Amino acid sequence: MRSFHGLVAVAFISVIAFQSCVVHGNFYRDVYFNWGAKHSYIYGNGDNLNLLLDKSAGSGIQSYNSFLFGSIEMLIKLVPGNSAGTVTAYYLSSTGNYHDEIDFEFLGNSSGQPYTMHTNIFTQGKGNREQQFKLWFDPTADFHNYTIHWNPTAVVWFVDSIPIRVFRNYKSEGIGFPNQQGMQVYSSLWNADNWATRGGLVKIDWSCAPFMAGLKKFNARACKWEGPLSIIKCAVPTPFNWWTSRVYKQLNWDQLGKMKWVQDNYMIYNYCTDYKRFGGKMAPECYKPQY
């Protein structure tokens, strides 16, 4: 059994690792507009960026660098008011038909209704691993920290330092895991009213446009992808590769308790329990412990 002091140390290290103030990038330096540049702008010395959507177009950004393992953080303030039909996306992705991808997507709502936070992971082009949550705060009132922590052991999605989901590496058992491809960071605001709100029943009210989502303090404390040699370089357990240290191989007790609270109270969809959708043929990781 761990000592009290050991637990405190683990908790302290974990808090430090996911605080946005420790280190942050610069939007001017680290990203570019891959579409809708006229609908976006950077301000505040490069710490802040706004994505805009109107009837003519949405907008999106993409990081210059690709990464393999580490922590990718973004502070996001979602579209306020009647945002039905809009989606604010924040995710990592490689390219090609057999791409890897790790997603946060925020599905808009009619005024007064909670956002849906949609998460998913693709390995070698295969997805269908969605988990969805309602948020326990108003994500339009202020900025909140959304972090994707990714190492050779697991992918963990965090909201304000609270883990909400884990996808563990069982590649040795034939279950896909994203550890062979560098991924760039993306964020976008776009029209998804064919599916985003109540399955597409609620369309965008363009009289509320332009819609705006705010991004702040993008942090990519991660291993820069430099080709296939990075598969080994970024995974080798060294002090420089801090994400490989023992403390990141397993959530601590406090984190496990917080994740259980979120999943018990705010999870609204889990692909591992949707027997009808998959005809009872559930993904093999659904029978494996994730944390």
PDB file of N, CA, C and O in Angstrom, residues 89 132 137-138 195 213:
ATOM      1  N   ALA A  89     -14.359  21.636 -32.568  1.00  0.00           N
ATOM      2  CA  ALA A  89     -13.536  20.432 -32.516  1.00  0.00           C
ATOM      3  C   ALA A  89     -12.124  20.773 -32.057  1.00  0.00           C
ATOM      4  O   ALA A  89     -11.593  21.836 -32.380  1.00  0.00           O
ATOM      5  N   GLN A 132     -19.568   9.879 -24.808  1.00  0.00           N
ATOM      6  CA  GLN A 132     -20.104  11.231 -24.739  1.00  0.00           C
ATOM      7  C   GLN A 132     -20.470  11.582 -23.300  1.00  0.00           C
ATOM      8  O   GLN A 132     -20.880  10.711 -22.519  1.00  0.00           O
ATOM      9  N   PHE A 137     -20.323  22.061 -15.842  1.00  0.00           N
ATOM     10  CA  PHE A 137     -20.161  23.501 -15.707  1.00  0.00           C
ATOM     11  C   PHE A 137     -20.618  24.127 -17.020  1.00  0.00           C
ATOM     12  O   PHE A 137     -20.862  23.420 -18.009  1.00  0.00           O
ATOM     13  N   ASP A 138     -20.734  25.443 -17.049  1.00  0.00           N
ATOM     14  CA  ASP A 138     -21.103  26.154 -18.265  1.00  0.00           C
ATOM     15  C   ASP A 138     -19.832  26.428 -19.064  1.00  0.00           C
ATOM     16  O   ASP A 138     -19.034  27.291 -18.685  1.00  0.00           O
ATOM     17  N   TRP A 195     -26.162  16.627 -38.190  1.00  0.00           N
ATOM     18  CA  TRP A 195     -26.081  15.536 -37.208  1.00  0.00           C
ATOM     19  C   TRP A 195     -25.843  16.001 -35.769  1.00  0.00           C
ATOM     20  O   TRP A 195     -26.147  15.275 -34.821  1.00  0.00           O
ATOM     21  N   ALA A 213     -15.851  30.769 -31.011  1.00  0.00           N
ATOM     22  CA  ALA A 213     -15.242  29.965 -29.938  1.00  0.00           C
ATOM     23  C   ALA A 213     -13.853  30.524 -29.676  1.00  0.00           C
ATOM     24  O   ALA A 213     -13.111  30.841 -30.613  1.00  0.00           O
TER      25      ALA A 213
END
